[in-house]
């Protein structure tokens, strides 16, 4: 377990819900990954993310799926791709990523409370 934080610490992490609108292969990545374009609503807009989620997901299964992402990290250059948002997920028993998601549809851009 990580060290204890305050609510103010948690509140600084801006976790939002968005809908995946584009998925493409990312063959230049060191580990198998997809390039995602995620719609975070009118206030934030679309953001790009690299996600190592190729074990449990296909591009077709990802389009239209709502995901959670940290939108206030600085952009990160991953090879030739600039990732604007950290898409959240959990490792399964074999280390493959399973996406964190909402149980019911909510408007894009809503902040995790």
CSV table of N, CA, C and O in Angstrom, one decimal:
chain,number,residue,atom,x,y,z
A,1,UNK,N,0.8,-1.2,0.0
A,1,UNK,CA,0.0,0.0,0.0
A,1,UNK,C,0.9,1.2,0.0
A,1,UNK,O,1.9,1.3,0.7
A,2,UNK,N,0.5,2.3,-0.7
A,2,UNK,CA,1.2,3.5,-0.8
A,2,UNK,C,1.0,4.3,0.5
A,2,UNK,O,0.1,4.0,1.3
A,3,UNK,N,1.8,5.3,0.7
A,3,UNK,CA,1.7,6.1,1.9
A,3,UNK,C,0.3,6.9,1.9
A,3,UNK,O,-0.3,7.1,0.9
A,4,UNK,N,-0.2,7.1,3.1
A,4,UNK,CA,-1.5,7.8,3.3
A,4,UNK,C,-1.4,9.2,2.7
A,4,UNK,O,-0.4,9.9,2.9
A,5,UNK,N,-2.5,9.7,2.1
A,5,UNK,CA,-2.6,11.0,1.5
A,5,UNK,C,-3.8,11.7,2.1
A,5,UNK,O,-4.7,11.0,2.7
A,6,UNK,N,-3.9,13.0,1.9
A,6,UNK,CA,-5.1,13.7,2.3
A,6,UNK,C,-6.1,13.8,1.2
A,6,UNK,O,-5.8,13.5,0.0
A,7,UNK,N,-7.3,14.2,1.5
A,7,UNK,CA,-8.3,14.4,0.5
A,7,UNK,C,-7.9,15.5,-0.5
A,7,UNK,O,-8.1,15.4,-1.7
A,8,UNK,N,-7.2,16.5,0.0
A,8,UNK,CA,-6.7,17.6,-0.9
A,8,UNK,C,-5.7,17.0,-1.9
A,8,UNK,O,-5.7,17.4,-3.0
A,9,UNK,N,-4.8,16.0,-1.5
A,9,UNK,CA,-3.9,15.4,-2.4
A,9,UNK,C,-4.7,14.7,-3.5
A,9,UNK,O,-4.4,14.8,-4.7
A,10,UNK,N,-5.7,13.9,-3.1
A,10,UNK,CA,-6.5,13.2,-4.1
A,10,UNK,C,-7.3,14.1,-5.0
A,10,UNK,O,-7.3,13.9,-6.2
A,11,UNK,N,-7.8,15.2,-4.5
A,11,UNK,CA,-8.5,16.2,-5.3
A,11,UNK,C,-7.7,16.8,-6.4
A,11,UNK,O,-8.2,17.3,-7.4
A,12,UNK,N,-6.4,16.8,-6.2
A,12,UNK,CA,-5.5,17.4,-7.2
A,12,UNK,C,-5.4,16.5,-8.5
A,12,UNK,O,-5.0,17.0,-9.5
A,13,UNK,N,-5.7,15.2,-8.3
A,13,UNK,CA,-5.7,14.3,-9.5
A,13,UNK,C,-7.0,14.4,-10.2
A,13,UNK,O,-8.1,14.1,-9.6
A,14,UNK,N,-7.0,14.9,-11.4
A,14,UNK,CA,-8.3,15.2,-12.2
A,14,UNK,C,-8.6,13.9,-13.0
A,14,UNK,O,-8.1,13.8,-14.1
A,15,UNK,N,-9.5,13.1,-12.4
A,15,UNK,CA,-9.9,11.8,-13.1
A,15,UNK,C,-11.2,12.1,-13.7
A,15,UNK,O,-12.2,12.5,-13.0
A,16,UNK,N,-11.3,11.9,-15.1
A,16,UNK,CA,-12.5,12.2,-15.8
A,16,UNK,C,-13.0,11.0,-16.6
A,16,UNK,O,-12.1,10.1,-16.9
A,17,UNK,N,-14.2,10.9,-17.0
A,17,UNK,CA,-14.7,9.9,-17.8
A,17,UNK,C,-14.8,10.4,-19.2
A,17,UNK,O,-15.1,11.6,-19.5
A,18,UNK,N,-14.4,9.5,-20.2
A,18,UNK,CA,-14.5,9.9,-21.6
A,18,UNK,C,-14.8,8.7,-22.4
A,18,UNK,O,-14.8,7.5,-22.0
A,19,UNK,N,-15.2,8.9,-23.7
A,19,UNK,CA,-15.6,7.9,-24.6
A,19,UNK,C,-14.5,7.7,-25.7
A,19,UNK,O,-14.1,8.7,-26.3
A,20,UNK,N,-14.0,6.5,-25.9
A,20,UNK,CA,-13.1,6.2,-26.9
A,20,UNK,C,-13.7,6.4,-28.3
A,20,UNK,O,-14.7,5.8,-28.6
A,21,UNK,N,-13.2,7.3,-29.1
A,21,UNK,CA,-13.8,7.5,-30.4
A,21,UNK,C,-12.9,7.1,-31.6
A,21,UNK,O,-13.4,6.9,-32.7
A,22,UNK,N,-11.6,6.8,-31.3
A,22,UNK,CA,-10.7,6.3,-32.3
A,22,UNK,C,-9.7,5.4,-31.7
A,22,UNK,O,-9.2,5.6,-30.6
A,23,UNK,N,-9.3,4.3,-32.4
A,23,UNK,CA,-8.3,3.4,-31.9
A,23,UNK,C,-7.4,3.0,-33.1
A,23,UNK,O,-8.0,2.7,-34.2
A,24,UNK,N,-6.1,3.0,-33.0
A,24,UNK,CA,-5.2,2.6,-34.0
A,24,UNK,C,-4.1,1.8,-33.4
A,24,UNK,O,-3.7,2.0,-32.2
A,25,UNK,N,-3.4,0.9,-34.2
A,25,UNK,CA,-2.3,0.2,-33.7
A,25,UNK,C,-1.1,1.1,-33.4
A,25,UNK,O,-1.1,2.2,-33.9
A,26,UNK,N,-0.2,0.7,-32.5
A,26,UNK,CA,0.9,1.5,-32.2
A,26,UNK,C,2.2,0.5,-32.3
A,26,UNK,O,2.7,0.1,-31.3
A,27,UNK,N,2.5,0.2,-33.5
A,27,UNK,CA,3.6,-0.8,-33.7
A,27,UNK,C,5.0,-0.3,-33.2
A,27,UNK,O,5.9,-1.1,-32.9
A,28,UNK,N,5.2,1.0,-33.0
A,28,UNK,CA,6.5,1.5,-32.6
A,28,UNK,C,6.6,1.4,-31.1
A,28,UNK,O,7.7,1.6,-30.6
A,29,UNK,N,5.6,1.1,-30.3
A,29,UNK,CA,5.7,1.0,-28.9
A,29,UNK,C,6.5,-0.2,-28.5
A,29,UNK,O,6.6,-1.2,-29.2
A,30,UNK,N,7.3,-0.1,-27.4
A,30,UNK,CA,8.1,-1.2,-26.9
A,30,UNK,C,7.3,-2.4,-26.5
A,30,UNK,O,7.7,-3.5,-26.7
A,31,UNK,N,6.1,-2.2,-25.9
A,31,UNK,CA,5.2,-3.3,-25.5
A,31,UNK,C,3.9,-3.1,-26.4
A,31,UNK,O,3.6,-1.9,-26.7
A,32,UNK,N,3.2,-4.1,-26.7
A,32,UNK,CA,2.0,-4.0,-27.5
A,32,UNK,C,1.0,-3.0,-27.0
A,32,UNK,O,0.7,-3.0,-25.8
A,33,UNK,N,0.6,-2.0,-27.8
A,33,UNK,CA,-0.3,-1.0,-27.3
A,33,UNK,C,-1.2,-0.5,-28.5
A,33,UNK,O,-0.9,-0.7,-29.6
A,34,UNK,N,-2.2,0.3,-28.1
A,34,UNK,CA,-3.0,1.0,-29.0
A,34,UNK,C,-2.9,2.5,-28.8
A,34,UNK,O,-2.6,2.9,-27.7
A,35,UNK,N,-3.1,3.2,-29.8
A,35,UNK,CA,-3.3,4.7,-29.7
A,35,UNK,C,-4.8,5.0,-29.6
A,35,UNK,O,-5.5,4.5,-30.5
A,36,UNK,N,-5.2,5.7,-28.6
A,36,UNK,CA,-6.6,6.0,-28.4
A,36,UNK,C,-6.8,7.5,-28.6
A,36,UNK,O,-6.0,8.3,-28.2
A,37,UNK,N,-8.0,7.9,-29.1
A,37,UNK,CA,-8.5,9.2,-29.0
A,37,UNK,C,-9.7,9.1,-28.2
A,37,UNK,O,-10.6,8.4,-28.5
A,38,UNK,N,-9.8,9.9,-27.1
A,38,UNK,CA,-10.8,9.9,-26.1
A,38,UNK,C,-11.5,11.2,-26.0
A,38,UNK,O,-10.9,12.2,-25.9
A,39,UNK,N,-12.9,11.2,-26.1
A,39,UNK,CA,-13.7,12.4,-26.0
A,39,UNK,C,-14.0,12.7,-24.6
A,39,UNK,O,-14.8,11.9,-24.0
A,40,UNK,N,-13.5,13.7,-24.0
A,40,UNK,CA,-13.8,14.1,-22.6
A,40,UNK,C,-14.8,15.2,-22.5
A,40,UNK,O,-14.8,16.0,-21.5
A,41,UNK,N,-15.6,15.4,-23.5
A,41,UNK,CA,-16.7,16.4,-23.5
A,41,UNK,C,-16.2,17.8,-23.9
A,41,UNK,O,-15.0,18.0,-24.2
A,42,UNK,N,-17.2,18.8,-24.0
A,42,UNK,CA,-16.9,20.1,-24.6
A,42,UNK,C,-15.9,20.9,-23.8
A,42,UNK,O,-15.2,21.7,-24.4
A,43,UNK,N,-15.8,20.8,-22.5
A,43,UNK,CA,-14.9,21.6,-21.7
A,43,UNK,C,-13.4,21.2,-21.9
A,43,UNK,O,-12.5,22.0,-21.9
A,44,UNK,N,-13.2,19.9,-22.0
A,44,UNK,CA,-11.8,19.3,-22.1
A,44,UNK,C,-11.5,19.0,-23.6
A,44,UNK,O,-10.3,19.2,-24.0
A,45,UNK,N,-12.4,18.5,-24.3
A,45,UNK,CA,-12.2,18.1,-25.7
A,45,UNK,C,-11.6,16.7,-25.8
A,45,UNK,O,-11.8,15.9,-24.9
A,46,UNK,N,-11.0,16.4,-26.9
A,46,UNK,CA,-10.4,15.1,-27.2
A,46,UNK,C,-9.0,15.1,-26.7
A,46,UNK,O,-8.3,16.1,-26.8
A,47,UNK,N,-8.6,13.9,-26.2
A,47,UNK,CA,-7.2,13.7,-25.8
A,47,UNK,C,-6.7,12.4,-26.3
A,47,UNK,O,-7.5,11.5,-26.5
A,48,UNK,N,-5.4,12.3,-26.6
A,48,UNK,CA,-4.8,11.1,-27.1
A,48,UNK,C,-4.1,10.3,-25.9
A,48,UNK,O,-3.6,11.0,-25.0
A,49,UNK,N,-4.1,9.0,-26.0
A,49,UNK,CA,-3.5,8.2,-25.0
A,49,UNK,C,-2.9,6.9,-25.6
A,49,UNK,O,-3.5,6.4,-26.6
A,50,UNK,N,-1.8,6.5,-25.1
A,50,UNK,CA,-1.2,5.2,-25.5
A,50,UNK,C,-1.6,4.2,-24.4
A,50,UNK,O,-1.4,4.5,-23.2
A,51,UNK,N,-2.2,3.1,-24.7
A,51,UNK,CA,-2.6,2.1,-23.7
A,51,UNK,C,-2.2,0.7,-24.1
A,51,UNK,O,-2.5,0.3,-25.2
A,52,UNK,N,-1.6,0.1,-23.1
A,52,UNK,CA,-1.1,-1.3,-23.3
A,52,UNK,C,-2.3,-2.3,-22.9
A,52,UNK,O,-2.2,-2.9,-21.9
A,53,UNK,N,-3.3,-2.3,-23.8
A,53,UNK,CA,-4.5,-3.0,-23.5
A,53,UNK,C,-4.8,-4.0,-24.6
A,53,UNK,O,-6.0,-4.4,-24.7
A,54,UNK,N,-3.8,-4.5,-25.3
A,54,UNK,CA,-4.0,-5.4,-26.4
A,54,UNK,C,-4.4,-6.8,-26.1
A,54,UNK,O,-4.9,-7.5,-27.0
A,55,UNK,N,-4.2,-7.2,-24.8
A,55,UNK,CA,-4.5,-8.6,-24.5
A,55,UNK,C,-6.0,-8.9,-24.4
A,55,UNK,O,-6.6,-9.8,-24.9
A,56,UNK,N,-6.8,-7.9,-23.7
A,56,UNK,CA,-8.2,-8.1,-23.5
A,56,UNK,C,-9.1,-7.4,-24.4
A,56,UNK,O,-10.3,-7.6,-24.4
A,57,UNK,N,-8.5,-6.5,-25.3
A,57,UNK,CA,-9.4,-5.7,-26.1
A,57,UNK,C,-8.9,-5.7,-27.6
A,57,UNK,O,-7.7,-5.8,-27.8
A,58,UNK,N,-9.9,-5.5,-28.5
A,58,UNK,CA,-9.6,-5.3,-29.9
A,58,UNK,C,-10.0,-3.8,-30.2
A,58,UNK,O,-10.8,-3.2,-29.4
A,59,UNK,N,-9.5,-3.3,-31.3
A,59,UNK,CA,-9.9,-1.9,-31.6
A,59,UNK,C,-11.4,-1.8,-31.7
A,59,UNK,O,-12.0,-0.8,-31.2
A,60,UNK,N,-12.1,-2.8,-32.3
A,60,UNK,CA,-13.5,-2.7,-32.5
A,60,UNK,C,-14.3,-2.8,-31.1
A,60,UNK,O,-15.3,-2.1,-31.0
A,61,UNK,N,-13.7,-3.5,-30.2
A,61,UNK,CA,-14.4,-3.5,-28.9
A,61,UNK,C,-14.2,-2.3,-28.0
A,61,UNK,O,-14.9,-2.1,-27.0
A,62,UNK,N,-13.3,-1.4,-28.4
A,62,UNK,CA,-13.0,-0.2,-27.6
A,62,UNK,C,-13.8,1.0,-28.1
A,62,UNK,O,-14.1,1.9,-27.3
A,63,UNK,N,-14.1,1.1,-29.4
A,63,UNK,CA,-14.9,2.2,-29.9
A,63,UNK,C,-16.2,2.3,-29.2
A,63,UNK,O,-17.0,1.4,-29.1
A,64,UNK,N,-16.5,3.5,-28.6
A,64,UNK,CA,-17.7,3.8,-27.9
A,64,UNK,C,-17.7,3.4,-26.4
A,64,UNK,O,-18.6,3.7,-25.7
A,65,UNK,N,-16.6,2.8,-26.0
A,65,UNK,CA,-16.5,2.4,-24.6
A,65,UNK,C,-16.0,3.6,-23.7
A,65,UNK,O,-15.2,4.4,-24.1
A,66,UNK,N,-16.7,3.8,-22.6
A,66,UNK,CA,-16.3,4.8,-21.6
A,66,UNK,C,-15.2,4.3,-20.7
A,66,UNK,O,-15.2,3.2,-20.3
A,67,UNK,N,-14.2,5.2,-20.5
A,67,UNK,CA,-13.0,4.9,-19.7
A,67,UNK,C,-12.7,6.0,-18.8
A,67,UNK,O,-13.3,7.1,-18.9
A,68,UNK,N,-11.9,5.8,-17.8
A,68,UNK,CA,-11.4,6.8,-16.9
A,68,UNK,C,-10.0,7.2,-17.2
A,68,UNK,O,-9.2,6.4,-17.6
A,69,UNK,N,-9.7,8.5,-17.1
A,69,UNK,CA,-8.4,9.0,-17.4
A,69,UNK,C,-8.0,10.1,-16.6
A,69,UNK,O,-8.8,10.9,-16.1
A,70,UNK,N,-6.7,10.2,-16.3
A,70,UNK,CA,-6.1,11.4,-15.5
A,70,UNK,C,-5.8,12.4,-16.6
A,70,UNK,O,-4.9,12.2,-17.5
A,71,UNK,N,-6.5,13.5,-16.6
A,71,UNK,CA,-6.4,14.5,-17.6
A,71,UNK,C,-5.4,15.7,-17.3
A,71,UNK,O,-5.2,16.5,-18.1
A,72,UNK,N,-4.9,15.7,-16.0
A,72,UNK,CA,-4.0,16.8,-15.7
A,72,UNK,C,-2.6,16.4,-15.4
A,72,UNK,O,-1.8,17.2,-14.8
A,73,UNK,N,-2.2,15.3,-16.0
A,73,UNK,CA,-0.7,15.0,-16.0
A,73,UNK,C,-0.1,15.7,-17.2
A,73,UNK,O,-0.8,15.9,-18.2
A,74,UNK,N,1.1,16.0,-17.1
A,74,UNK,CA,1.8,16.7,-18.3
A,74,UNK,C,1.8,15.6,-19.5
A,74,UNK,O,1.9,14.4,-19.2
A,75,UNK,N,1.8,16.1,-20.7
A,75,UNK,CA,1.9,15.1,-21.8
A,75,UNK,C,3.2,14.3,-21.7
A,75,UNK,O,4.2,14.8,-21.2
A,76,UNK,N,3.2,13.1,-22.3
A,76,UNK,CA,4.3,12.2,-22.2
A,76,UNK,C,4.6,11.8,-23.6
A,76,UNK,O,3.7,11.3,-24.3
A,77,UNK,N,5.9,11.9,-24.1
A,77,UNK,CA,6.3,11.4,-25.4
A,77,UNK,C,6.6,10.0,-25.3
A,77,UNK,O,7.5,9.5,-24.5
A,78,UNK,N,5.9,9.1,-26.1
A,78,UNK,CA,6.2,7.7,-26.1
A,78,UNK,C,6.6,7.4,-27.5
A,78,UNK,O,5.7,7.2,-28.4
A,79,UNK,N,7.8,7.3,-27.8
A,79,UNK,CA,8.3,7.1,-29.1
A,79,UNK,C,7.9,8.3,-30.0
A,79,UNK,O,8.0,9.4,-29.6
A,80,UNK,N,7.3,8.0,-31.1
A,80,UNK,CA,6.8,9.1,-32.0
A,80,UNK,C,5.4,9.7,-31.6
A,80,UNK,O,4.9,10.5,-32.3
A,81,UNK,N,4.9,9.2,-30.5
A,81,UNK,CA,3.5,9.5,-30.1
A,81,UNK,C,3.5,10.4,-28.8
A,81,UNK,O,4.2,10.0,-27.9
A,82,UNK,N,2.6,11.4,-28.8
A,82,UNK,CA,2.5,12.2,-27.6
A,82,UNK,C,1.2,11.8,-26.9
A,82,UNK,O,0.1,12.0,-27.5
A,83,UNK,N,1.3,11.3,-25.7
A,83,UNK,CA,0.1,10.9,-24.9
A,83,UNK,C,-0.3,12.0,-24.0
A,83,UNK,O,0.6,12.5,-23.2
A,84,UNK,N,-1.5,12.4,-24.1
A,84,UNK,CA,-2.0,13.6,-23.3
A,84,UNK,C,-2.7,13.2,-22.0
A,84,UNK,O,-3.0,14.0,-21.2
A,85,UNK,N,-3.1,11.9,-21.9
A,85,UNK,CA,-3.9,11.5,-20.8
A,85,UNK,C,-3.5,10.1,-20.4
A,85,UNK,O,-3.1,9.3,-21.2
A,86,UNK,N,-3.6,9.8,-19.1
A,86,UNK,CA,-3.3,8.5,-18.6
A,86,UNK,C,-4.6,7.7,-18.5
A,86,UNK,O,-5.5,8.1,-17.6
A,87,UNK,N,-4.8,6.7,-19.3
A,87,UNK,CA,-6.0,5.9,-19.2
A,87,UNK,C,-5.8,4.9,-18.1
A,87,UNK,O,-4.8,4.2,-18.0
A,88,UNK,N,-6.8,4.7,-17.2
A,88,UNK,CA,-6.7,4.0,-16.0
A,88,UNK,C,-7.1,2.5,-16.2
A,88,UNK,O,-8.1,2.2,-16.9
A,89,UNK,N,-6.4,1.6,-15.5
A,89,UNK,CA,-6.7,0.2,-15.5
A,89,UNK,C,-6.0,-0.5,-14.4
A,89,UNK,O,-5.3,0.1,-13.7
A,90,UNK,N,-6.3,-1.8,-14.4
A,90,UNK,CA,-5.7,-2.7,-13.3
A,90,UNK,C,-5.1,-3.9,-14.0
A,90,UNK,O,-5.6,-4.4,-15.0
A,91,UNK,N,-4.0,-4.4,-13.4
A,91,UNK,CA,-3.4,-5.6,-13.9
A,91,UNK,C,-4.2,-6.8,-13.5
A,91,UNK,O,-4.7,-6.9,-12.3
A,92,UNK,N,-4.4,-7.8,-14.4
A,92,UNK,CA,-5.1,-9.0,-14.0
A,92,UNK,C,-4.0,-9.9,-13.4
A,92,UNK,O,-2.9,-9.5,-13.2
A,93,UNK,N,-4.4,-11.2,-13.2
A,93,UNK,CA,-3.4,-12.1,-12.5
A,93,UNK,C,-2.2,-12.4,-13.4
A,93,UNK,O,-1.2,-12.9,-12.9
A,94,UNK,N,-2.2,-12.1,-14.7
A,94,UNK,CA,-1.1,-12.4,-15.6
A,94,UNK,C,-0.4,-11.1,-15.9
A,94,UNK,O,0.5,-11.1,-16.8
A,95,UNK,N,-0.8,-9.9,-15.4
A,95,UNK,CA,-0.2,-8.7,-15.7
A,95,UNK,C,-0.7,-7.9,-16.8
A,95,UNK,O,-0.3,-6.8,-17.2
A,96,UNK,N,-1.8,-8.4,-17.5
A,96,UNK,CA,-2.4,-7.7,-18.6
A,96,UNK,C,-3.4,-6.7,-18.0
A,96,UNK,O,-4.0,-6.9,-17.0
A,97,UNK,N,-3.5,-5.6,-18.7
A,97,UNK,CA,-4.4,-4.5,-18.2
A,97,UNK,C,-5.8,-4.7,-18.5
A,97,UNK,O,-6.2,-5.0,-19.7
A,98,UNK,N,-6.7,-4.5,-17.5
A,98,UNK,CA,-8.1,-4.4,-17.6
A,98,UNK,C,-8.5,-3.0,-17.3
A,98,UNK,O,-8.1,-2.4,-16.3
A,99,UNK,N,-9.3,-2.4,-18.2
A,99,UNK,CA,-9.6,-1.0,-18.1
A,99,UNK,C,-10.5,-0.7,-16.9
A,99,UNK,O,-11.4,-1.5,-16.6
A,100,UNK,N,-10.3,0.4,-16.2
A,100,UNK,CA,-11.2,0.9,-15.2
A,100,UNK,C,-12.3,1.6,-15.9
A,100,UNK,O,-12.1,2.3,-16.9
A,101,UNK,N,-13.6,1.4,-15.5
A,101,UNK,CA,-14.7,2.0,-16.2
A,101,UNK,C,-15.8,2.3,-15.3
A,101,UNK,O,-15.9,1.8,-14.2
A,102,UNK,N,-16.8,3.0,-15.8
A,102,UNK,CA,-18.0,3.3,-15.0
A,102,UNK,C,-19.0,2.2,-15.3
A,102,UNK,O,-19.0,1.6,-16.3
A,103,UNK,N,-19.9,2.0,-14.3
A,103,UNK,CA,-20.9,0.9,-14.4
A,103,UNK,C,-22.0,1.3,-15.4
A,103,UNK,O,-22.6,0.5,-16.0
A,104,UNK,N,-22.4,2.6,-15.3
A,104,UNK,CA,-23.5,3.1,-16.2
A,104,UNK,C,-22.9,4.3,-16.9
A,104,UNK,O,-22.0,5.0,-16.5
A,105,UNK,N,-23.5,4.6,-18.1
A,105,UNK,CA,-23.1,5.7,-18.9
A,105,UNK,C,-23.3,7.1,-18.1
A,105,UNK,O,-24.3,7.3,-17.5
A,106,UNK,N,-22.3,7.9,-18.2
A,106,UNK,CA,-22.4,9.3,-17.6
A,106,UNK,C,-21.8,10.2,-18.7
A,106,UNK,O,-21.1,9.8,-19.6
A,107,UNK,N,-22.2,11.5,-18.6
A,107,UNK,CA,-21.7,12.5,-19.6
A,107,UNK,C,-20.2,12.5,-19.6
A,107,UNK,O,-19.5,12.5,-18.6
A,108,UNK,N,-19.6,12.6,-20.9
A,108,UNK,CA,-18.2,12.7,-21.0
A,108,UNK,C,-17.7,14.0,-20.3
A,108,UNK,O,-18.3,15.0,-20.3
A,109,UNK,N,-16.5,13.8,-19.6
A,109,UNK,CA,-15.9,14.9,-18.9
A,109,UNK,C,-16.3,15.0,-17.4
A,109,UNK,O,-15.7,15.8,-16.7
A,110,UNK,N,-17.2,14.2,-17.0
A,110,UNK,CA,-17.6,14.2,-15.5
A,110,UNK,C,-16.3,13.8,-14.7
A,110,UNK,O,-15.6,12.9,-15.0
A,111,UNK,N,-16.2,14.5,-13.6
A,111,UNK,CA,-15.0,14.3,-12.7
A,111,UNK,C,-15.4,13.2,-11.7
A,111,UNK,O,-16.5,13.2,-11.2
A,112,UNK,N,-14.4,12.4,-11.4
A,112,UNK,CA,-14.5,11.4,-10.4
A,112,UNK,C,-14.6,12.1,-9.0
A,112,UNK,O,-13.8,13.0,-8.7
A,113,UNK,N,-15.6,11.7,-8.2
A,113,UNK,CA,-15.8,12.3,-6.9
A,113,UNK,C,-15.5,11.4,-5.8
A,113,UNK,O,-15.6,10.2,-5.9
